[in-house]
Short mmCIF file of C-alpha atoms (C1' of nucleotides) in Angstrom, two decimals:
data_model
loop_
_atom_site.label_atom_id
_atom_site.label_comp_id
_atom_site.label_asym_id
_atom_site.label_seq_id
_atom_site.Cartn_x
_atom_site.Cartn_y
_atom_site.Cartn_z
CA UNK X 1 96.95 128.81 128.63
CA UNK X 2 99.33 128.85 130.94
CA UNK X 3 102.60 128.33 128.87
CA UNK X 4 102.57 124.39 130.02
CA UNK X 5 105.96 123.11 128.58
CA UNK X 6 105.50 119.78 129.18
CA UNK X 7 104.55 118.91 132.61
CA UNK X 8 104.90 115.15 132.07
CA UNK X 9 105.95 114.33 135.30
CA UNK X 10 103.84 116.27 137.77
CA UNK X 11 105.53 113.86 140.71
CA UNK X 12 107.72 114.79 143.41
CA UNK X 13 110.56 112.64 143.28
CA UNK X 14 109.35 110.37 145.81
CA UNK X 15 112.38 109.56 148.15
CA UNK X 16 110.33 108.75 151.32
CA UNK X 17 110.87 105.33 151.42
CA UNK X 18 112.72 102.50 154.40
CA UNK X 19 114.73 104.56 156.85
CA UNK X 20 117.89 103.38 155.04
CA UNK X 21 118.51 106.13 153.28
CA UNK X 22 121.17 108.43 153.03
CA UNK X 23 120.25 111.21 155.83
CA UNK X 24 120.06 107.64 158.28
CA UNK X 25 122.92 106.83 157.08
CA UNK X 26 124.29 110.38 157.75
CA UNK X 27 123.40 110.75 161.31
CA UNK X 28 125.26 107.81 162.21
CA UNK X 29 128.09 109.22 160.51
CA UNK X 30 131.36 110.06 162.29
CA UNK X 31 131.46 113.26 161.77
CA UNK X 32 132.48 113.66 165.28
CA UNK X 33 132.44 117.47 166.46
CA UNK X 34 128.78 117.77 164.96
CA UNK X 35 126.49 115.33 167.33
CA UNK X 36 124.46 113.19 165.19
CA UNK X 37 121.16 115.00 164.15
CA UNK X 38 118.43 112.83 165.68
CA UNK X 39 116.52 111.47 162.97
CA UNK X 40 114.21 113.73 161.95
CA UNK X 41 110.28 113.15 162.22
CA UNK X 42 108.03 111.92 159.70
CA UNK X 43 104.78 113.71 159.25
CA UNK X 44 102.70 112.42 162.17
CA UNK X 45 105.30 111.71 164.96
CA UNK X 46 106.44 113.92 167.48
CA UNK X 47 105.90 117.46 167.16
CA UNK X 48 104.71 117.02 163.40
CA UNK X 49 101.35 115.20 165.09
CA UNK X 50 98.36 115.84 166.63
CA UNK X 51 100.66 117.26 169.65
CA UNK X 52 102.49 120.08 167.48
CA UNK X 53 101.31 123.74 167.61
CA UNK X 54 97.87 124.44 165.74
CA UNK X 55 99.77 126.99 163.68
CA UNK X 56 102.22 124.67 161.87
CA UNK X 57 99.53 121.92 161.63
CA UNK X 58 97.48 124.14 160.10
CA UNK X 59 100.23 125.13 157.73
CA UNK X 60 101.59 121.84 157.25
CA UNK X 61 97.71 120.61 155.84
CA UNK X 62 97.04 123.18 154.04
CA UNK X 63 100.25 122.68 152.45
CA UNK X 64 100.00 119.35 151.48
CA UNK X 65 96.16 119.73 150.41
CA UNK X 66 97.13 122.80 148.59
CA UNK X 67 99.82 121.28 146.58
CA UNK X 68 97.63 117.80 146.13
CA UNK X 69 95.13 120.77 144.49
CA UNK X 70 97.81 122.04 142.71
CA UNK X 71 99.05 118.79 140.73
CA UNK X 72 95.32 117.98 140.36
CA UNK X 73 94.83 120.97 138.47
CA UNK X 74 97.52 120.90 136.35
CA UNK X 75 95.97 118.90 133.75
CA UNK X 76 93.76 121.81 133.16
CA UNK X 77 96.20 124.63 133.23
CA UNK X 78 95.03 126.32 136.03
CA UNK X 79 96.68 127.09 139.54
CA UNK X 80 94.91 126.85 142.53
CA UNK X 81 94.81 130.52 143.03
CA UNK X 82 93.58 130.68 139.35
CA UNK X 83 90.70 128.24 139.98
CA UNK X 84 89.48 130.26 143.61
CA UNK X 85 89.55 133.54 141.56
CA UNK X 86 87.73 131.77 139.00
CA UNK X 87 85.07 130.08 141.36
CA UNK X 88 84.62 133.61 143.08
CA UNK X 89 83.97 135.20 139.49
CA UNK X 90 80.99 132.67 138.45
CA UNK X 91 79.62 132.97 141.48
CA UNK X 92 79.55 136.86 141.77
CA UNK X 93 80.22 138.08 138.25
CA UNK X 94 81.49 141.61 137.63
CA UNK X 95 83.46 141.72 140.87
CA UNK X 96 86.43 144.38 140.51
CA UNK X 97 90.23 143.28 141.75
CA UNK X 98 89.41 144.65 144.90
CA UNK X 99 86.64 142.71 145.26
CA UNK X 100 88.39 139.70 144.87
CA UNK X 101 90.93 140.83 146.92
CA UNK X 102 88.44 141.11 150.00
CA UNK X 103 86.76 137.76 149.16
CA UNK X 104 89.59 136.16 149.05
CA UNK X 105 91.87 137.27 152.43
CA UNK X 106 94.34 138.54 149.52
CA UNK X 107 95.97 141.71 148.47
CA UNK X 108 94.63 143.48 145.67
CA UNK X 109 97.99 143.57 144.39
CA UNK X 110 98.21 139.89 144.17
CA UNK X 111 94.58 139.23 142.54
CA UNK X 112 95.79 141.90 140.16
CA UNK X 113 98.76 138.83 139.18
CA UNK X 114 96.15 136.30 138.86
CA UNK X 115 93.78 138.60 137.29
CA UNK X 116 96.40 139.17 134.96
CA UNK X 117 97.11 136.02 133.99
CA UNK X 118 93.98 134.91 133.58
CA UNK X 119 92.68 137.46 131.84
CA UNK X 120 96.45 136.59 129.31
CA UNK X 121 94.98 132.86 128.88
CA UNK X 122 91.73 134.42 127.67
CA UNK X 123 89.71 132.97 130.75
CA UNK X 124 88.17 136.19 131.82
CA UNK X 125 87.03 139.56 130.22
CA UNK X 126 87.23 143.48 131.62
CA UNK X 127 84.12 144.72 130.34
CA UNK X 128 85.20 147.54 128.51
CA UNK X 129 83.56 150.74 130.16
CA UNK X 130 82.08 150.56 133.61
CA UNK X 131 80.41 153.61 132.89
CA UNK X 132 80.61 154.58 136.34
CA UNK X 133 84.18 154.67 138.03
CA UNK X 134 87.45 153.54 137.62
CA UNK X 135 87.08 150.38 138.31
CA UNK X 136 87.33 147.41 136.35
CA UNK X 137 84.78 144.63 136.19
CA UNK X 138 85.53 141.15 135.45
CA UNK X 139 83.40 137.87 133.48
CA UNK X 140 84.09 134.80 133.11
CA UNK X 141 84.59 133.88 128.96
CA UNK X 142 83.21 130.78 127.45
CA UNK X 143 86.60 129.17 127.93
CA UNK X 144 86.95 130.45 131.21
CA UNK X 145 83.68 128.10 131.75
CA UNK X 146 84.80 126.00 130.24
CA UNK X 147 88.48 125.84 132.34
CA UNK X 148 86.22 126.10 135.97
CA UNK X 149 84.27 122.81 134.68
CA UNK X 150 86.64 120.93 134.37
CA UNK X 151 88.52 121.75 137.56
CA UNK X 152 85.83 121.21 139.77
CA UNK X 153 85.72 118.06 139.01
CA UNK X 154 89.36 117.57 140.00
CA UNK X 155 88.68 119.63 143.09
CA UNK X 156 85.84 117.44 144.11
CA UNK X 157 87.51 114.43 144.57
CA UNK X 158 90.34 116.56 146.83
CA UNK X 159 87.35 117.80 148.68
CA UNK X 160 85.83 114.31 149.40
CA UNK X 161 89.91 112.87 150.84
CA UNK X 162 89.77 115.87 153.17
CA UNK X 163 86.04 114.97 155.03
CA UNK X 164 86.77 111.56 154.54
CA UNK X 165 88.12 110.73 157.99
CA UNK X 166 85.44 113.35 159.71
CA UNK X 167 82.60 111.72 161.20
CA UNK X 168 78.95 113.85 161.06
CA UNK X 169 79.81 115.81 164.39
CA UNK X 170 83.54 116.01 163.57
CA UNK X 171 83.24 117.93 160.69
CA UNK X 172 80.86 120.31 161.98
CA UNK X 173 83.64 120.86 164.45
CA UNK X 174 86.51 121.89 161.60
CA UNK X 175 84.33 123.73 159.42
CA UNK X 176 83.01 125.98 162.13
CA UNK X 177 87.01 126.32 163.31
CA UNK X 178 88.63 127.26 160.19
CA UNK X 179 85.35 130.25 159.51
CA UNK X 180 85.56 131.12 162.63
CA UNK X 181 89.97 131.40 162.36
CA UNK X 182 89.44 133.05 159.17
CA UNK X 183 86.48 135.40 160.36
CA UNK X 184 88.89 136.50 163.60
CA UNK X 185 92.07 136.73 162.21
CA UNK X 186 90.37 138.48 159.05
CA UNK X 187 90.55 141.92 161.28
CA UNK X 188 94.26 141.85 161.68
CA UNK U 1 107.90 148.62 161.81
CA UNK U 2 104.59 147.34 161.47
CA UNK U 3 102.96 150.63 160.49
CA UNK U 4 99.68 150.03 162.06
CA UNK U 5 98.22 153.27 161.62
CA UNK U 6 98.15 153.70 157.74
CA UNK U 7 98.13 150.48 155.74
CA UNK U 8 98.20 151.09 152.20
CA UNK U 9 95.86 147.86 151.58
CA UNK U 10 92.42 148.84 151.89
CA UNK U 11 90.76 147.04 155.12
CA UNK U 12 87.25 146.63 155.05
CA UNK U 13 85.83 150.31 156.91
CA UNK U 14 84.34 149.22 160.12
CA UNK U 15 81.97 151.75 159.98
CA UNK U 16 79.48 150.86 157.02
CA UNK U 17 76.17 152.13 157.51
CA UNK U 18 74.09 151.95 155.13
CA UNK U 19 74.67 149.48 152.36
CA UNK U 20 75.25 152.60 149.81
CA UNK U 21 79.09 151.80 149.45
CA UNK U 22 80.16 152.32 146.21
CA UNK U 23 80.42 148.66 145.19
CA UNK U 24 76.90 148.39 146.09
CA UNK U 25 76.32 151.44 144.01
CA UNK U 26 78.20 149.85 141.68
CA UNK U 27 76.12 146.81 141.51
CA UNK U 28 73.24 149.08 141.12
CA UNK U 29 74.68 150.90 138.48
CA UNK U 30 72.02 151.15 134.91
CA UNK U 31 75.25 149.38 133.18
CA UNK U 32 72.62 147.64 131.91
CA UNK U 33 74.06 144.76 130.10
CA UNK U 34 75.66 143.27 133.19
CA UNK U 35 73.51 141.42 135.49
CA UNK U 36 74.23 143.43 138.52
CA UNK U 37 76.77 141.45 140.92
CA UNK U 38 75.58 140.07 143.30
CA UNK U 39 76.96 141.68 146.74
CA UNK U 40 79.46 139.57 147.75
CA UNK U 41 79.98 138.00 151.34
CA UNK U 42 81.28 139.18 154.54
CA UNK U 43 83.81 135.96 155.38
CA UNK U 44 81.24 133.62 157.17
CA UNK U 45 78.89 134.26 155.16
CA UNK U 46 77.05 131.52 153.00
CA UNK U 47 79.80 129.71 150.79
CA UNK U 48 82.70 131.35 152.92
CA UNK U 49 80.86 130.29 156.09
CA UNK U 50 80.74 126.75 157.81
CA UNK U 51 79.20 125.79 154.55
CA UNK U 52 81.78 126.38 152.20
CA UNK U 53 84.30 123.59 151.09
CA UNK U 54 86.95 122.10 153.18
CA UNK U 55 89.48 122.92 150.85
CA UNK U 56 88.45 126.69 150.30
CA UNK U 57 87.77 126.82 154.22
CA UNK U 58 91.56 125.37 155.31
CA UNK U 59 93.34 127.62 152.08
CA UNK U 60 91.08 130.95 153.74
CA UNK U 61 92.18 130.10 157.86
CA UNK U 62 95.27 129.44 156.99
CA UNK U 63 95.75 133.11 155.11
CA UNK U 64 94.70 134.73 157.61
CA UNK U 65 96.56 133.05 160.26
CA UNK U 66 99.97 133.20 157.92
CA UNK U 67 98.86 136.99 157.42
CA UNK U 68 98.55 137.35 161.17
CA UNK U 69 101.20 135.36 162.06
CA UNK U 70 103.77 137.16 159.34
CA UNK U 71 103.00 140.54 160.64
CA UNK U 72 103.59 139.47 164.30
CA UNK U 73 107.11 138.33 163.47
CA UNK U 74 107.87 141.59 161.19
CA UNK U 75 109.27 142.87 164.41
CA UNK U 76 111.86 140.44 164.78
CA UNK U 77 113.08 140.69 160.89
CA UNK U 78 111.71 137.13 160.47
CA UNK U 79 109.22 135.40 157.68
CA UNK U 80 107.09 132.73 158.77
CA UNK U 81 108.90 130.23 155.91
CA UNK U 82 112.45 131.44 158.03
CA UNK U 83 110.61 130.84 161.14
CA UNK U 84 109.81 127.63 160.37
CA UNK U 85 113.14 126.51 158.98
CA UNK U 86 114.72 127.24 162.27
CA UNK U 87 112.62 125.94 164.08
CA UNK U 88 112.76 123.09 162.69
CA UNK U 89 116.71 123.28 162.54
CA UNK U 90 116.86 124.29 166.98
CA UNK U 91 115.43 120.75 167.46
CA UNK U 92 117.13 118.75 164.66
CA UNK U 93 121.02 120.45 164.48
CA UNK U 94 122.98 119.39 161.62
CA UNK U 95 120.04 118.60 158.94
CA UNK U 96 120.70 119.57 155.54
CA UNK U 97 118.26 121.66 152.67
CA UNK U 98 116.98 118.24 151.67
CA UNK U 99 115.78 117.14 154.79
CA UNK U 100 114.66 120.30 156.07
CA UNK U 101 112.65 120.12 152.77
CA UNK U 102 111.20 116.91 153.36
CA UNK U 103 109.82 117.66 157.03
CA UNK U 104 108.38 121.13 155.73
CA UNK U 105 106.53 119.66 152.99
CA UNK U 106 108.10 121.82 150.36
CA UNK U 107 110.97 121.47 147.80
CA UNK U 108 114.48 121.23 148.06
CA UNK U 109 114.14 124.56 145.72
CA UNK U 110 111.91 125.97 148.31
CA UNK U 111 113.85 125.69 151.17
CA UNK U 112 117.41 126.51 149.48
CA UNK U 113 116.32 129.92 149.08
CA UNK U 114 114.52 130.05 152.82
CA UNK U 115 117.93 128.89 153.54
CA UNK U 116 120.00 131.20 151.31
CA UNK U 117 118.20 134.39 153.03
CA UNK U 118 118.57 132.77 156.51
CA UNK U 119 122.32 132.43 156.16
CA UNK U 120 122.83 135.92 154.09
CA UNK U 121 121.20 137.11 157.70
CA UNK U 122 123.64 135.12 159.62
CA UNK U 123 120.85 133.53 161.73
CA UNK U 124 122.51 130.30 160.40
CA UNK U 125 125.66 128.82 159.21
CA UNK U 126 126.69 125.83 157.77
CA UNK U 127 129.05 123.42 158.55
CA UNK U 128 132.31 123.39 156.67
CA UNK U 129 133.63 120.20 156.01
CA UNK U 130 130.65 117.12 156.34
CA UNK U 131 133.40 115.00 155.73
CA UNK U 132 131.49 112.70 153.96
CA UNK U 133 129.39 113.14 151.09
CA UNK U 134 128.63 116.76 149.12
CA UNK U 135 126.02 117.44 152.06
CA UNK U 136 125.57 120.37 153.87
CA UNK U 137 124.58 120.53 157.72
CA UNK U 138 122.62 123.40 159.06
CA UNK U 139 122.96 125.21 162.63
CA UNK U 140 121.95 128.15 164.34
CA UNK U 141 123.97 131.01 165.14
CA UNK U 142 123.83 132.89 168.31
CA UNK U 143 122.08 135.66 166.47
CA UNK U 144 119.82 132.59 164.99
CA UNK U 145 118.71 131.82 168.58
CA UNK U 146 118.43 135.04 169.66
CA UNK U 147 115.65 135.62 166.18
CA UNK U 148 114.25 132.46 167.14
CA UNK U 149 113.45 133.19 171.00
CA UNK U 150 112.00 136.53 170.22
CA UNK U 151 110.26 135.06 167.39
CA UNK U 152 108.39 132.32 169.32
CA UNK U 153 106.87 134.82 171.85
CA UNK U 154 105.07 136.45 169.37
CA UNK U 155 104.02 132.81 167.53
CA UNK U 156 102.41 132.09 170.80
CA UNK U 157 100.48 134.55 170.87
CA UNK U 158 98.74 133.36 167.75
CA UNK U 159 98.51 129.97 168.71
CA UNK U 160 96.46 130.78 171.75
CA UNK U 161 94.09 132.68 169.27
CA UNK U 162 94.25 129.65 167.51
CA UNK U 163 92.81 127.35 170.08
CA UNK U 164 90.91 130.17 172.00
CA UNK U 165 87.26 129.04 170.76
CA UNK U 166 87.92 125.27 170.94
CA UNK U 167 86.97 122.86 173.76
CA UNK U 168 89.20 120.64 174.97
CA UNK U 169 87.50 117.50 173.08
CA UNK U 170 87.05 119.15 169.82
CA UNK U 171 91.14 120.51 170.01
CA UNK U 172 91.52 117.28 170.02
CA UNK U 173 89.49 116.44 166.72
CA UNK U 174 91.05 119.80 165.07
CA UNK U 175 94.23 118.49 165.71
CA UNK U 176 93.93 114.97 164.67
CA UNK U 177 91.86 116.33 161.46
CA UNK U 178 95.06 118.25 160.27
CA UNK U 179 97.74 115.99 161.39
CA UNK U 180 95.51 113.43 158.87
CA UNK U 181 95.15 115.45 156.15
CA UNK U 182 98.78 116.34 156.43
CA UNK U 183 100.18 112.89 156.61
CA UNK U 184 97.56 111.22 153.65
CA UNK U 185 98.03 113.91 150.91
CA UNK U 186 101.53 113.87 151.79
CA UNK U 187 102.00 110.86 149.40
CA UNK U 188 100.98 112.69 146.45
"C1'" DC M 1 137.81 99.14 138.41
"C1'" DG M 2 133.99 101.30 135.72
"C1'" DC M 3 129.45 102.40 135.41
"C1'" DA M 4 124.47 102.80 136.67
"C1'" DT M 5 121.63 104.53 140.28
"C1'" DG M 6 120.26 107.60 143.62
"C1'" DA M 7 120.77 111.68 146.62
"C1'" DT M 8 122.29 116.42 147.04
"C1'" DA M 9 122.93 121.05 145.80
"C1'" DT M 10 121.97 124.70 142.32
"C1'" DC M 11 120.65 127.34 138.21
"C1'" DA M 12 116.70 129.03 135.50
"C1'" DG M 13 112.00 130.39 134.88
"C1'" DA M 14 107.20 131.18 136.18
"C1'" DG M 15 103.65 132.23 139.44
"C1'" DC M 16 101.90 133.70 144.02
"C1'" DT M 17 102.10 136.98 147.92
"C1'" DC M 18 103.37 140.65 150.64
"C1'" DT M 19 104.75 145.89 151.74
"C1'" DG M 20 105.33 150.58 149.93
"C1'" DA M 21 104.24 154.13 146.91
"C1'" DT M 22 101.84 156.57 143.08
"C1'" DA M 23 98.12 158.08 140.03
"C1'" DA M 24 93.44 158.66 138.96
"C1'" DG M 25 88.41 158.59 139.68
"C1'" DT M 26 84.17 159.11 143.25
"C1'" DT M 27 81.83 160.90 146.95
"C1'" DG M 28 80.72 164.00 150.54
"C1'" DT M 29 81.22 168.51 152.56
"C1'" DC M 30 81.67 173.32 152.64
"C1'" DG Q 1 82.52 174.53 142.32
"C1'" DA Q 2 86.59 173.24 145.21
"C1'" DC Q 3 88.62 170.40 148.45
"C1'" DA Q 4 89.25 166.36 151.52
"C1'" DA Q 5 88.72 161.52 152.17
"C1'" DC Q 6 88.23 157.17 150.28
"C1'" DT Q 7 88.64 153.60 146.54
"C1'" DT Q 8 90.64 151.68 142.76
"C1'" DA Q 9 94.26 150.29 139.79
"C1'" DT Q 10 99.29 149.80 139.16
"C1'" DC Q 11 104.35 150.08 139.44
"C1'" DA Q 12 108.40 148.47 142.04
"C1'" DG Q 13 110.79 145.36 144.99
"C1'" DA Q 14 111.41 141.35 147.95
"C1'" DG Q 15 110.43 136.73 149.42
"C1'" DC Q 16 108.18 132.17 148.94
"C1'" DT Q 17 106.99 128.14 146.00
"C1'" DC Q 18 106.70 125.22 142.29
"C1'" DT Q 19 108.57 122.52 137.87
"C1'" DG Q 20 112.62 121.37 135.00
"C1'" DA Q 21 117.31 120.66 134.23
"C1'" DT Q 22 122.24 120.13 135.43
"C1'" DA Q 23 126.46 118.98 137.99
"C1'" DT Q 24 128.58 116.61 141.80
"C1'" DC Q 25 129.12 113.08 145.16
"C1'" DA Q 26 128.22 108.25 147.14
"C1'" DT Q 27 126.98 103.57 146.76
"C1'" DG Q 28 126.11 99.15 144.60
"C1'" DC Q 29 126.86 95.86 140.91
"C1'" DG Q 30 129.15 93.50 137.22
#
DNA sequence: CGCATGATATCAGAGCTCTGATAAGTTGTC
DNA sequence: GACAACTTATCAGAGCTCTGATATCATGCG
């Protein structure tokens, strides 16, 4: 597995607490020449809400979601990209890298890393001779099985915070969004 | 700079007639042993449609978009990550690594090397003397604003993609949706 | 004053992700 | 059968991102 030192505390350092801290304190500083950085947003106001542009809302979610995933999944030893690579290979066994790669919107050059690494932890298996080709087919192992159970549960409960707001129609609306952002920006 | 012509990832070929690629071949192949793969999905297809899972849907959009949005801005020198950061730092002058860091979502880690490259590039400098306290305050250079203009022509042109399908009443929902999901898992 | 606490900046290490380039195997055409 | 075109796997290099750990500075308390 992945080399896990000791990941005891999996926590940001949470400093997002009264405005009193030291950046308010800061901006009311007298630093004089420099005028007084306005206090910057929290997530939600201003430009960081609903009103911002769609492209840094939809990075600033997926960030947070993907790093919620993240510490999630660290009890297991997996990454995130680890776990999609992983879901992608039960569901479609003996994909190649470049399978992968299309599947997942990535580079085969970065599935080969996660590939790599997986295959390292003893998750997944090259079979040996694909008879025909060069290419390189890939299977989940018992503990790879194993590794995917027991994320999904993790993921599941990340899944069920991000439709939790969504009403019926709602979420009809974002799912069919983000396939169709992915679908159109997929030919780029 | 952005080579359009040949890209040495391998696109999906527009022109597939017949399904007698080779992975299909592949899949077809008397291996024997392996249960031959099932052919994987176009993107919008079953799982990696509408019906996938919110959290493989928003990781998949955003990819592309990033993708999209990162090759867009390869003209002007810039990453997205450095696009952000002065952004961010054009409407808040004077904030230091650790706030950028907390308004981006990522680590003080993170941004210190977003930062490092930025400054290397002399798109940003900081200020000498904060007079109080071991902080450092961020600004833009001229050359910063000049990256920064030229960068947000391009970013606009993706964000128009990004709304292009939506009504007006379900931009709304997208919106709120991802300024949500940003601002609960934020906590983590 | 001296020290504990908290915030900031950084160093180190690992993993993810891209672009570019190279080598090797497959397929289709002549 | 030989050659061209395409696919696959990799190597190399750069940038982004996280966790952990350390050193410095500021503030609050005894």
């Amino acid at each position: 597995m992945r080399k896990t030192a000791s990941r005891s505390t999996p926590r940001r350092p949470p400093s997002r607490p009264a405005p009193t801290t030291a950046r308010a304190a800061r901006s009311r500083s007298p630093s004089g020449t420099n005028a007084a950085p306005a206090s910057a947003p929290l997530p939600g106001e201003g430009k960081r809400g609903e009103d911002g542009h769609l492209a840094y809302l939809l990075r600033q979610a997926q960030a947070a979601a993907r790093l919620s995933l993240d510490r999630a999944l660290t009890s297991t030893g997996l990454t995130h990209p680890q776990f999609v690579v992983l879901t992608m290979l039960k569901a479609y066994p003996g994909l190649s890298g470049a399978d992968c790669a299309r599947i997942a919107l990535l580079t085969p050059q970065t599935v080969n890393v996660i590939i790599a690494n997986l295959e390292r932890d003893g998750a997944i298996r090259k079979t040996p001779h694909p008879v025909h080709g060069r290419v390189l087919q890939w299977n989940l192992t018992r503990h790879g099985l194993a590794l995917l159970a027991r994320a999904r549960l993790k993921a599941a409960a990340v899944e069920r915070r991000l439709a939790g707001s969504l009403g019926k129609r709602e979420l009809v609306t974002v799912r069919r969004w983000l396939a169709q952002v992915a679908a159109e920006f997929h030919q780029d």
